[in-house]
Coordinates of C-alpha atoms and ligand atoms in Angstrom, one line a residue:
M1 CA 21.1 38.2 -26.0
F2 CA 23.5 40.7 -27.2
A3 CA 25.8 38.1 -28.5
C4 CA 22.8 36.4 -30.2
R5 CA 22.0 39.5 -32.1
R6 CA 25.6 40.0 -33.1
Y7 CA 25.8 36.5 -34.6
G8 CA 22.5 37.0 -36.4
R9 CA 20.8 33.8 -35.1
P10 CA 18.7 35.0 -32.3
R11 CA 16.1 32.2 -32.5
R12 CA 18.6 29.4 -32.3
C13 CA 20.4 31.1 -29.5
I14 CA 17.2 31.6 -27.5
F15 CA 16.5 28.0 -28.0
Y16 CA 19.9 27.1 -26.4
I17 CA 19.4 29.3 -23.5
F18 CA 15.9 27.8 -22.9
A19 CA 17.3 24.3 -23.1
F20 CA 20.0 25.2 -20.6
V21 CA 17.5 26.6 -18.1
I22 CA 15.3 23.5 -18.5
S23 CA 18.2 21.1 -17.9
Q24 CA 19.1 23.0 -14.8
L25 CA 15.6 22.8 -13.5
V26 CA 15.5 19.0 -14.1
F27 CA 18.8 18.7 -12.3
I28 CA 17.5 20.6 -9.3
L29 CA 14.3 18.5 -9.3
I30 CA 16.3 15.3 -9.2
L31 CA 18.4 16.7 -6.3
L32 CA 15.3 17.6 -4.4
R33 CA 13.8 14.1 -5.0
N34 CA 16.8 12.4 -3.5
E35 CA 17.0 14.7 -0.6
S36 CA 14.7 12.7 1.7
Y37 CA 16.8 9.6 1.1
D38 CA 19.9 11.4 1.9
D39 CA 18.2 12.9 4.9
L40 CA 17.5 9.4 6.2
L41 CA 21.1 8.5 5.7
A42 CA 22.3 11.5 7.5
S43 CA 19.9 11.0 10.3
G44 CA 21.2 7.5 10.9
Q45 CA 18.1 5.7 9.9
L46 CA 19.8 4.1 6.9
H47 CA 23.3 2.7 7.1
R48 CA 25.8 2.2 4.4
N49 CA 27.8 -0.9 4.7
N50 CA 31.4 -0.1 4.3
D51 CA 32.8 -3.5 5.1
S52 CA 31.0 -5.5 2.5
G53 CA 32.6 -5.6 -0.9
K54 CA 29.3 -4.9 -2.5
N55 CA 27.3 -1.9 -1.7
Y56 CA 23.9 -3.4 -1.2
L57 CA 22.4 -0.1 -0.3
D58 CA 22.8 0.9 -3.9
W59 CA 19.2 1.1 -4.7
S60 CA 19.7 1.1 -8.5
E61 CA 21.6 -2.1 -8.2
F62 CA 18.9 -3.8 -6.2
I63 CA 16.1 -2.7 -8.5
S64 CA 18.0 -3.3 -11.8
H65 CA 17.8 -7.1 -11.4
R66 CA 14.5 -7.6 -13.0
R67 CA 13.2 -4.9 -15.3
K68 CA 11.7 -7.2 -17.9
G69 CA 8.1 -6.6 -16.8
L70 CA 6.3 -4.0 -18.8
E71 CA 3.9 -1.5 -17.3
V72 CA 0.9 -3.8 -18.0
Y73 CA 2.6 -6.5 -16.0
Y74 CA 2.5 -4.4 -12.9
Q75 CA -0.5 -2.1 -13.8
Y76 CA 1.4 1.0 -12.7
N77 CA 4.2 3.2 -14.0
L78 CA 7.3 1.1 -13.5
H79 CA 9.7 3.6 -14.9
L80 CA 8.5 6.3 -12.5
S81 CA 8.6 3.9 -9.6
D82 CA 12.2 3.0 -10.4
T83 CA 13.2 6.7 -10.6
L84 CA 11.3 8.0 -7.5
G85 CA 13.9 6.9 -5.0
V86 CA 13.6 4.5 -2.1
I87 CA 11.6 7.0 -0.1
R88 CA 10.0 10.4 -0.8
K89 CA 8.4 13.1 1.1
L90 CA 4.6 12.8 1.2
P91 CA 2.1 15.5 1.6
S92 CA 0.4 15.6 5.0
T93 CA -3.2 14.5 4.2
R94 CA -4.7 14.2 7.6
H95 CA -6.4 16.9 9.6
C96 CA -4.0 19.3 11.3
S97 CA -5.5 18.5 14.7
C98 CA -4.1 14.9 14.4
D99 CA -0.6 16.2 14.7
S100 CA -1.1 18.1 17.9
R101 CA -3.4 15.8 19.8
P102 CA -1.7 14.1 22.7
R103 CA -1.8 10.3 22.3
N104 CA -2.7 7.9 25.0
L105 CA -0.6 4.9 24.1
P106 CA 0.0 1.8 26.2
P107 CA 3.7 0.8 26.5
P108 CA 5.2 -1.2 23.6
S109 CA 5.5 -4.2 25.9
S110 CA 1.7 -4.6 25.6
C111 CA 0.9 -3.4 22.1
N112 CA 3.6 -4.0 19.5
V113 CA 2.9 -4.9 15.9
S114 CA 3.8 -7.6 13.4
V115 CA 3.4 -6.4 9.8
V116 CA 2.6 -9.0 7.2
I117 CA 3.2 -8.2 3.5
S118 CA 2.4 -10.8 1.0
F119 CA 3.3 -10.1 -2.6
H120 CA 3.0 -11.7 -6.0
N121 CA 5.1 -10.2 -8.8
E122 CA 5.6 -6.8 -7.3
A123 CA 8.2 -4.4 -8.8
R124 CA 11.3 -4.3 -6.7
S125 CA 11.3 -0.6 -6.4
M126 CA 7.7 -0.6 -5.3
L127 CA 8.1 -3.3 -2.7
L128 CA 11.2 -1.6 -1.3
R129 CA 9.5 1.8 -1.0
T130 CA 6.7 0.1 0.9
I131 CA 9.2 -1.4 3.3
V132 CA 11.4 1.6 3.7
S133 CA 8.4 4.0 4.3
L134 CA 7.2 1.6 7.0
L135 CA 10.6 1.4 8.7
S136 CA 11.2 5.1 8.6
R137 CA 7.8 6.3 9.7
T138 CA 7.0 3.8 12.5
P139 CA 8.2 4.2 16.0
K140 CA 10.9 1.5 16.5
E141 CA 9.7 0.4 19.8
Y142 CA 6.2 -0.5 18.5
L143 CA 7.3 -2.3 15.4
H144 CA 7.9 -5.8 16.6
E145 CA 8.6 -7.6 13.3
L146 CA 8.2 -7.7 9.6
I147 CA 6.9 -10.8 7.9
I148 CA 7.4 -10.8 4.1
V149 CA 5.8 -13.5 2.1
D150 CA 6.8 -14.0 -1.6
D151 CA 3.8 -15.7 -3.0
G152 CA 5.4 -17.6 -5.9
S153 CA 6.8 -14.5 -7.8
E154 CA 8.6 -15.0 -11.1
D155 CA 11.5 -12.9 -9.8
V156 CA 13.1 -15.9 -7.9
T157 CA 16.2 -14.0 -6.6
L158 CA 14.2 -11.1 -5.2
L159 CA 13.7 -12.4 -1.7
D160 CA 17.4 -13.3 -1.2
D161 CA 18.5 -10.0 -2.5
L162 CA 16.0 -8.3 -0.3
R163 CA 17.2 -10.2 2.8
R164 CA 20.8 -9.0 2.1
W165 CA 19.6 -5.4 1.3
M166 CA 17.7 -5.3 4.6
D167 CA 20.7 -6.6 6.6
V168 CA 22.7 -3.7 5.4
F169 CA 19.8 -1.2 5.6
L170 CA 19.0 -2.1 9.2
G171 CA 22.6 -2.1 10.3
T172 CA 22.8 -2.4 14.1
R173 CA 19.1 -1.6 14.6
D174 CA 17.8 -4.0 17.2
R175 CA 14.4 -5.2 18.2
L176 CA 13.1 -5.8 14.7
G177 CA 12.3 -9.4 13.9
L178 CA 12.5 -10.3 10.2
I179 CA 10.8 -13.3 8.7
F180 CA 11.1 -14.1 5.0
L181 CA 8.8 -16.8 3.6
V182 CA 8.5 -18.1 0.0
N183 CA 5.6 -20.1 -1.4
Q184 CA 7.3 -22.2 -4.1
E185 CA 3.9 -22.4 -5.7
R186 CA 1.6 -19.5 -5.7
M187 CA -1.0 -19.9 -3.0
G188 CA -2.8 -16.7 -3.2
L189 CA -3.1 -13.7 -0.9
I190 CA -5.5 -15.3 1.6
W191 CA -3.4 -18.3 2.3
S192 CA -0.2 -16.3 2.4
R193 CA -1.6 -13.7 4.9
N194 CA -2.8 -16.5 7.1
R195 CA 0.6 -18.1 7.0
G196 CA 2.3 -14.9 8.0
A197 CA -0.2 -14.2 10.8
L198 CA 0.3 -17.7 12.2
L199 CA 4.0 -17.1 12.6
A200 CA 3.6 -13.6 14.0
S201 CA 4.5 -13.0 17.6
G202 CA 3.5 -9.3 18.0
H203 CA 0.3 -8.3 19.9
H204 CA -1.3 -6.9 16.8
V205 CA -1.0 -7.9 13.2
L206 CA -1.2 -5.4 10.3
F207 CA -1.8 -6.6 6.8
L208 CA -0.3 -4.4 4.2
D209 CA -0.2 -4.5 0.4
S210 CA 3.2 -4.5 -1.3
H211 CA 2.5 -1.1 -3.1
C212 CA 1.9 1.2 -0.2
E213 CA 3.7 4.2 1.4
V214 CA 2.8 4.8 5.0
N215 CA 2.5 8.4 5.9
E216 CA 3.9 10.2 9.0
G217 CA 2.3 9.1 12.3
W218 CA 0.2 6.4 10.7
L219 CA 0.5 3.9 13.6
E220 CA -0.2 5.8 16.8
P221 CA -3.8 6.6 16.1
L222 CA -4.5 3.0 15.2
L223 CA -2.8 1.7 18.4
E224 CA -4.7 4.1 20.5
R225 CA -8.0 2.8 19.2
L226 CA -7.0 -0.9 19.6
A227 CA -6.0 -0.2 23.2
Q228 CA -9.6 0.9 23.9
D229 CA -11.1 -2.3 22.8
P230 CA -9.2 -5.6 22.1
N231 CA -12.0 -6.8 19.8
L232 CA -11.8 -3.9 17.5
A233 CA -10.2 -4.1 14.1
V234 CA -9.0 -0.8 12.4
S235 CA -8.3 0.5 9.0
P236 CA -6.4 3.7 8.1
I237 CA -7.7 6.0 5.4
L238 CA -6.1 4.8 2.2
D239 CA -4.7 7.8 0.3
P240 CA -4.9 6.9 -3.4
I241 CA -1.5 6.9 -5.3
D242 CA -2.2 7.3 -9.0
P243 CA -0.9 4.3 -10.9
K244 CA 0.2 6.4 -13.8
T245 CA 1.7 9.5 -12.2
L246 CA 2.4 8.0 -8.7
S247 CA 1.1 11.2 -7.3
Y248 CA -0.1 11.0 -3.8
R249 CA -3.6 12.3 -3.0
R250 CA -5.8 12.7 -0.1
G251 CA -8.2 9.9 0.7
N252 CA -11.8 10.7 1.6
E253 CA -12.7 10.4 5.3
M254 CA -16.4 10.8 4.5
L255 CA -16.7 7.2 3.1
K256 CA -17.3 3.9 4.8
G257 CA -16.7 0.4 3.5
G258 CA -19.6 -1.7 2.6
F259 CA -21.0 -4.2 0.1
D260 CA -24.1 -4.9 -1.9
W261 CA -26.2 -8.1 -2.1
S262 CA -23.9 -9.4 -4.9
L263 CA -21.2 -9.2 -2.2
H264 CA -19.2 -6.6 -4.2
F265 CA -17.4 -4.0 -2.2
H266 CA -18.8 -0.4 -2.3
W267 CA -17.9 2.8 -0.6
L268 CA -20.8 4.2 1.4
R269 CA -21.4 7.8 2.4
R270 CA -20.6 8.5 6.1
R271 CA -23.1 10.7 7.9
L272 CA -21.7 12.7 10.8
A273 CA -23.6 12.5 14.1
N274 CA -24.2 15.6 16.2
Q275 CA -20.8 16.9 17.5
E276 CA -18.9 14.3 15.4
L277 CA -15.9 15.7 13.6
P278 CA -14.7 14.2 10.3
E279 CA -11.3 13.4 11.7
M280 CA -12.8 11.2 14.5
P281 CA -12.6 7.4 14.2
Y282 CA -15.9 6.0 12.9
K283 CA -17.6 2.6 12.6
S284 CA -17.7 0.9 9.2
P285 CA -19.6 -2.1 8.0
A286 CA -16.5 -3.3 6.2
F287 CA -12.8 -2.4 6.0
A288 CA -11.6 0.3 3.7
G289 CA -9.8 -2.0 1.3
G290 CA -7.3 -4.7 2.3
V291 CA -5.2 -2.8 4.8
L292 CA -6.3 -3.6 8.3
M293 CA -4.9 -4.2 11.8
M294 CA -6.2 -6.1 14.8
S295 CA -5.1 -8.2 17.8
R296 CA -3.3 -11.3 16.5
D297 CA -5.0 -13.6 19.0
W298 CA -8.4 -12.3 18.1
F299 CA -7.6 -12.7 14.4
L300 CA -6.6 -16.3 15.0
K301 CA -9.5 -17.0 17.3
L302 CA -11.8 -16.0 14.5
G303 CA -10.0 -18.5 12.2
G304 CA -8.1 -15.8 10.3
F305 CA -9.1 -15.2 6.7
N306 CA -11.5 -18.0 5.7
A307 CA -9.1 -20.6 4.3
Y308 CA -11.7 -22.0 1.9
L309 CA -11.5 -18.8 -0.1
K310 CA -9.2 -19.0 -3.1
I311 CA -6.4 -16.7 -4.2
W312 CA -7.9 -13.2 -3.8
G313 CA -11.3 -11.7 -3.4
G314 CA -13.9 -11.3 -0.7
E315 CA -11.6 -12.1 2.2
S316 CA -11.9 -8.8 3.9
I317 CA -15.7 -8.8 3.4
E318 CA -15.8 -12.2 5.0
L319 CA -13.6 -11.1 7.9
A320 CA -15.8 -8.0 8.4
I321 CA -19.0 -9.9 8.6
K322 CA -17.4 -12.5 10.9
L323 CA -16.0 -9.8 13.2
W324 CA -19.2 -7.8 13.5
L325 CA -21.4 -10.9 14.1
C326 CA -19.1 -12.6 16.6
G327 CA -18.4 -9.7 19.0
G328 CA -16.0 -7.4 17.2
Q329 CA -16.3 -4.0 15.5
I330 CA -14.6 -2.2 12.7
E331 CA -13.4 1.4 12.7
I332 CA -11.8 3.6 10.2
V333 CA -9.3 6.0 11.7
P334 CA -8.9 9.3 9.6
C335 CA -5.8 10.4 11.5
S336 CA -4.0 7.3 10.2
R337 CA -3.0 7.6 6.5
I338 CA -1.5 5.0 4.2
G339 CA -0.9 5.6 0.5
H340 CA -2.0 2.7 -1.7
I341 CA -1.9 2.2 -5.5
F342 CA -5.4 1.5 -6.6
R343 CA -4.8 -0.4 -9.8
R344 CA -7.4 -0.3 -12.5
R345 CA -7.0 -4.0 -13.3
H346 CA -5.6 -7.1 -11.7
A347 CA -1.9 -7.4 -12.3
F348 CA -2.0 -11.2 -11.8
D349 CA -3.7 -14.2 -13.3
F350 CA -6.2 -16.4 -11.7
P351 CA -6.0 -20.2 -12.0
P352 CA -7.8 -21.6 -15.0
H353 CA -11.4 -22.1 -14.3
L354 CA -13.5 -25.2 -14.5
D355 CA -16.0 -25.5 -17.3
D356 CA -18.0 -22.4 -17.3
H357 CA -17.0 -20.5 -20.4
Q358 CA -19.3 -17.6 -19.6
L359 CA -17.0 -16.4 -16.7
S360 CA -13.4 -15.4 -16.7
S361 CA -11.2 -17.1 -14.2
A362 CA -11.1 -13.9 -12.1
Q363 CA -14.9 -13.7 -12.1
E364 CA -15.2 -17.4 -11.3
T365 CA -12.8 -17.1 -8.3
Y366 CA -14.6 -14.1 -7.0
L367 CA -18.0 -15.9 -7.4
H368 CA -16.7 -19.0 -5.7
N369 CA -15.5 -16.9 -2.8
S370 CA -18.7 -15.0 -2.6
K371 CA -20.7 -18.2 -2.6
I372 CA -18.8 -19.4 0.4
I373 CA -19.5 -16.1 2.2
A374 CA -23.2 -16.4 1.4
E375 CA -23.4 -20.0 2.5
S376 CA -21.4 -19.4 5.7
W377 CA -23.0 -16.1 6.9
L378 CA -26.0 -14.8 5.0
D379 CA -28.6 -17.3 6.5
E380 CA -32.0 -16.9 4.7
Y381 CA -30.7 -13.8 3.0
K382 CA -28.5 -15.9 0.8
S383 CA -31.4 -16.1 -1.6
M384 CA -30.8 -12.4 -2.4
F385 CA -27.2 -13.3 -3.4
Y386 CA -28.3 -16.2 -5.6
A387 CA -31.0 -14.1 -7.2
L388 CA -28.5 -11.4 -8.2
R389 CA -25.6 -13.9 -9.0
P390 CA -27.5 -16.9 -10.5
A391 CA -24.2 -18.2 -12.0
A392 CA -23.0 -18.9 -8.4
R393 CA -25.5 -21.8 -8.3
R394 CA -23.4 -23.7 -10.9
I395 CA -20.1 -23.3 -9.0
P396 CA -19.2 -26.4 -7.2
L397 CA -18.0 -26.1 -3.6
A398 CA -15.6 -28.6 -2.0
H399 CA -17.3 -28.5 1.4
T400 CA -20.6 -28.1 3.0
Y401 CA -20.4 -25.2 5.4
D402 CA -21.4 -27.1 8.5
E403 CA -18.0 -26.4 10.0
M404 CA -18.5 -22.7 9.7
R405 CA -22.0 -22.9 11.1
Q406 CA -20.6 -24.9 14.0
L407 CA -18.0 -22.2 14.7
R408 CA -20.8 -19.7 14.6
G409 CA -22.5 -21.6 17.4
E410 CA -19.3 -21.9 19.4
W411 CA -18.5 -18.3 19.2
Q412 CA -22.1 -17.4 19.8
C413 CA -22.3 -15.2 16.8
H414 CA -25.4 -13.2 15.9
P415 CA -27.5 -14.2 12.8
F416 CA -27.0 -12.0 9.7
E417 CA -30.3 -10.2 10.5
W418 CA -28.4 -8.5 13.3
Y419 CA -25.8 -7.2 10.9
L420 CA -28.6 -5.6 8.8
R421 CA -30.2 -4.1 11.9
H422 CA -27.2 -2.8 13.7
V423 CA -24.3 -2.5 11.3
S424 CA -25.4 -1.8 7.7
P425 CA -28.7 0.0 7.6
E426 CA -27.9 0.7 3.9
L427 CA -28.0 -3.0 3.0
R428 CA -31.2 -3.4 5.0
M429 CA -32.8 -0.5 3.4
H430 CA -31.9 -1.8 0.0
F431 CA -33.6 -5.1 1.0
D432 CA -36.7 -3.5 2.5
E433 CA -37.1 -1.3 -0.6
L434 CA -37.3 -4.3 -2.9
A435 CA -40.6 -5.9 -4.1
A436 CA -38.8 -8.3 -6.4
T437 CA -35.3 -8.6 -7.9
G438 CA -33.0 -10.6 -10.1
T439 CA -33.4 -11.5 -13.8
L440 CA -36.7 -10.7 -15.5
R441 CA -37.9 -13.6 -17.5
N442 CA -40.4 -13.5 -20.4
E443 CA -41.1 -17.1 -21.6
D444 CA -37.7 -18.6 -22.3
R445 CA -35.7 -15.3 -22.5
C446 CA -34.6 -12.6 -20.1
L447 CA -34.7 -8.9 -20.4
H448 CA -31.2 -7.4 -20.7
A449 CA -29.9 -3.9 -21.0
T450 CA -26.7 -3.8 -23.0
H451 CA -23.7 -2.3 -21.3
K452 CA -22.6 -0.1 -24.2
D453 CA -25.7 1.8 -25.2
S454 CA -28.3 0.5 -22.7
D455 CA -30.4 -1.0 -25.5
L456 CA -33.1 -3.4 -24.4
I457 CA -32.9 -6.9 -25.8
L458 CA -34.2 -10.4 -24.9
V459 CA -31.5 -13.0 -24.5
S460 CA -30.7 -16.3 -22.9
C461 CA -31.1 -16.2 -19.1
H462 CA -27.7 -17.8 -18.7
L463 CA -25.7 -14.9 -20.0
S464 CA -23.0 -14.3 -17.4
D465 CA -23.6 -10.6 -17.0
I466 CA -27.3 -10.6 -17.6
T467 CA -29.1 -7.6 -16.2
Q468 CA -30.3 -7.9 -12.6
W469 CA -33.5 -5.8 -12.1
R470 CA -34.8 -4.2 -9.0
M471 CA -38.5 -3.6 -8.6
L472 CA -38.8 -0.8 -6.0
R473 CA -41.7 -1.0 -3.6
S474 CA -42.4 2.7 -2.9
S475 CA -41.9 4.3 -6.4
G476 CA -42.9 1.3 -8.6
Q477 CA -39.7 1.9 -10.5
L478 CA -37.9 -0.9 -12.3
S479 CA -34.2 -0.2 -12.2
T480 CA -30.9 -1.8 -13.3
Q481 CA -27.8 -1.8 -11.0
R482 CA -26.6 1.2 -13.0
E483 CA -29.6 3.2 -11.8
L484 CA -31.4 3.2 -15.1
C485 CA -35.1 2.8 -15.0
L486 CA -37.5 1.2 -17.5
G487 CA -39.9 3.8 -18.7
V488 CA -42.1 5.0 -21.6
A489 CA -40.6 7.6 -23.9
I490 CA -42.1 9.7 -26.7
G491 CA -44.2 7.6 -29.1
R492 CA -44.9 5.0 -26.4
R493 CA -41.4 3.6 -26.9
I494 CA -40.1 1.4 -24.0
A495 CA -36.6 2.7 -23.1
L496 CA -34.2 3.1 -20.3
A497 CA -33.5 6.5 -18.7
P498 CA -31.8 7.7 -15.5
C499 CA -34.1 6.9 -12.6
G500 CA -36.2 10.0 -11.9
R501 CA -36.3 11.1 -8.3
N502 CA -39.6 13.0 -8.6
G503 CA -42.1 14.7 -11.0
T504 CA -42.9 13.6 -14.5
A505 CA -39.8 11.6 -15.1
R506 CA -40.7 9.4 -12.2
M507 CA -44.4 9.1 -13.3
A508 CA -43.3 7.7 -16.7
Q509 CA -41.3 5.0 -14.9
Q510 CA -43.9 3.8 -12.5
W511 CA -45.2 0.2 -12.9
L512 CA -47.9 -1.6 -11.0
R513 CA -47.8 -5.4 -10.6
R514 CA -50.8 -7.4 -11.6
G515 CA -49.8 -11.0 -11.0
T516 CA -46.9 -11.4 -13.3
H517 CA -48.0 -8.5 -15.5
L518 CA -46.4 -5.1 -15.4
L519 CA -48.9 -2.4 -15.8
H520 CA -47.6 1.0 -16.7
A521 CA -49.3 3.4 -14.3
E522 CA -49.6 6.4 -16.6
T523 CA -51.0 4.7 -19.7
H524 CA -52.7 1.7 -18.1
L525 CA -51.2 -0.5 -20.7
C526 CA -49.1 -3.7 -20.1
L527 CA -45.5 -4.4 -20.9
D528 CA -45.7 -6.9 -23.8
N529 CA -43.3 -8.9 -26.0
P530 CA -45.5 -10.1 -28.8
L531 CA -42.8 -10.5 -31.5
K532 CA -40.4 -12.3 -29.1
D533 CA -37.7 -9.7 -29.4
R534 CA -39.2 -6.2 -29.0
L535 CA -40.9 -4.7 -26.0
E536 CA -44.0 -2.6 -26.4
L537 CA -47.1 -1.5 -24.6
S538 CA -50.4 -3.1 -25.3
P539 CA -53.8 -3.5 -23.7
C540 CA -53.6 -5.9 -20.8
R541 CA -54.8 -9.5 -21.4
S542 CA -54.6 -11.7 -18.3
Q543 CA -53.9 -14.9 -20.2
A544 CA -51.2 -13.5 -22.6
V545 CA -47.8 -15.2 -21.9
S546 CA -46.1 -12.5 -23.9
Q547 CA -47.2 -10.1 -21.1
S548 CA -45.9 -12.3 -18.3
F549 CA -42.6 -11.2 -16.7
Q550 CA -41.2 -13.2 -13.8
F551 CA -38.5 -12.0 -11.4
A552 CA -35.9 -14.5 -10.1
L553 CA -36.8 -13.5 -6.6
E554 CA -40.0 -12.3 -5.2
M555 CA -39.7 -10.8 -1.7
E556 CA -42.3 -11.9 0.8
S557 CA -45.1 -9.4 1.0
R558 CA -44.6 -7.4 4.1
T559 CA -46.8 -4.8 5.6
Ligands
UDP601 N1 -1.1 -10.9 -3.7 C1 -0.5 -12.1 -3.3 N2 -0.9 -13.3 -4.0 C2 -1.8 -13.3 -5.0 C3 -2.4 -12.1 -5.3 C4 -2.1 -10.9 -4.7 O1 0.3 -12.1 -2.4 O2 -2.1 -14.4 -5.5 C5 -0.7 -9.7 -3.0 C6 -0.5 -8.5 -3.9 O3 0.9 -8.5 -4.4 C7 -0.8 -7.3 -3.0 C8 -1.9 -7.9 -2.1 O4 -1.9 -9.3 -2.3 O5 0.3 -7.0 -2.2 C9 -3.3 -7.4 -2.5 O6 -3.5 -7.6 -3.9 P1 -4.0 -6.4 -4.8 O7 -3.2 -5.2 -4.5 O8 -3.9 -6.8 -6.2 O9 -5.4 -6.2 -4.3 P2 -6.2 -4.8 -4.3 O10 -5.4 -3.8 -3.6 O11 -6.5 -4.5 -5.7 O12 -7.5 -5.1 -3.5
MN602 MN1 -3.4 -3.3 -3.5

């Protein structure tokens, strides 16, 4: 500082000092980040290969091979992934009692695990971090084998390079089986996971995504639960890793997995029973995402993931329904934590679709898969699915689902009604609450709420994302899936507003049904569309077609 003053350029000098301090800080940070990797080397869990001419443990060499992909290609921060190192310390996200609880584990000879990782176009650094975290944080004696399936990735040398890298990495470590499989043509996640599971020889099979980091002690709590009940399937809590910052956060153990009548996945609130603690394992109608573990034999006995499903989508919902109905159960185990990157968009393409230009290929694949689930498992409730996803009717299926129904007979599976009654009261309540649902038709048009500004318009009923309405029995409210209700605003204007829970807001949204007419309870006027494109209220006229509104699905009247 003194020198700065002497040379008369204090500002510039301060800037240099500041820059120096920052560069030192960055340097220290880099050192800290690599520390855990060096720790692993020092502790003997990683081995450098001194004999080979090439140092395959050089992480930067391994990952440098294919850097062409941009961030959009992977849908996460590739640069950060490449600079994070092969392993990093993760925050402990589970409840502290999980660390101290004594575990009651059977010997490895009766409960070891085969891990199946299928990937399509995953960044090398990400895939490697998934594998290294698994190998470093899993007790050796319980990890039977690792089955890695390259599902037609563009990086064609990846698997060979990985094989060599792993040879060096594992050194003389014994007991771990390694199977590398390549699908020359991309077959999709469902087919690939089944292929891996068929070859697996461990007692249990764990399906893991290729962009995960397992946290300390992830396996033991899962094994402990599976030892209690061989027909159980378990999920860890998935701790979200942010796709942009790759920061690792704590997943929520107050959520269960579930789905709606369109067969879309949803998180459901978990309610604690008396004496139940948040960190205790809990039953769930569906898995918490695609990471799950169960007995290999039980998985194969159930036919694995339904092989009629294409590429990606719906497979874990299908497995969940199948499990529950055919004698199994699903639990989420909060003491087990696995980090997973939840990407905002798919990082991969779906095969070109048939002839329905209303749907993207991804939507069509998902709808195709959902239709198979509905046809195979939903029994008479499939009409709910078709009412909400009318476009599914147009999707051709290659099979009739007799085979699945036959299996249901052989396995003595319960009907879907049982699932509603015993597993997902939420889904049942939703069903019981409905008086009618689906599209709302007035003459040859359907009532649609635009996504952007929730304007009400009348459009072709075949629009792919046409609004599906729900007429609620108890409140008389008519709501969209986004919980907006049709009501009457100032000046008797028909408009959407957030569904009111009580009071005047709810009164303005109450409709009574008179045949196909919708009578507004407060004003005693009927919903009308006299000019073909604008809704209004007018005195009820029983013969007026402009006042006739038909739902795609009327629920049977029940007392
Ligand atoms: N995957 C695959 N083949 C495909 C599509 C996906 O092997 O055709 C892999 C993908 O690389 C990932 C896993 O399947 O490891 C699950 O896919 P994704 O992570 O996109 O699903 P999400 O986690 O979003 O449910
Ligand atoms: Mn994933």
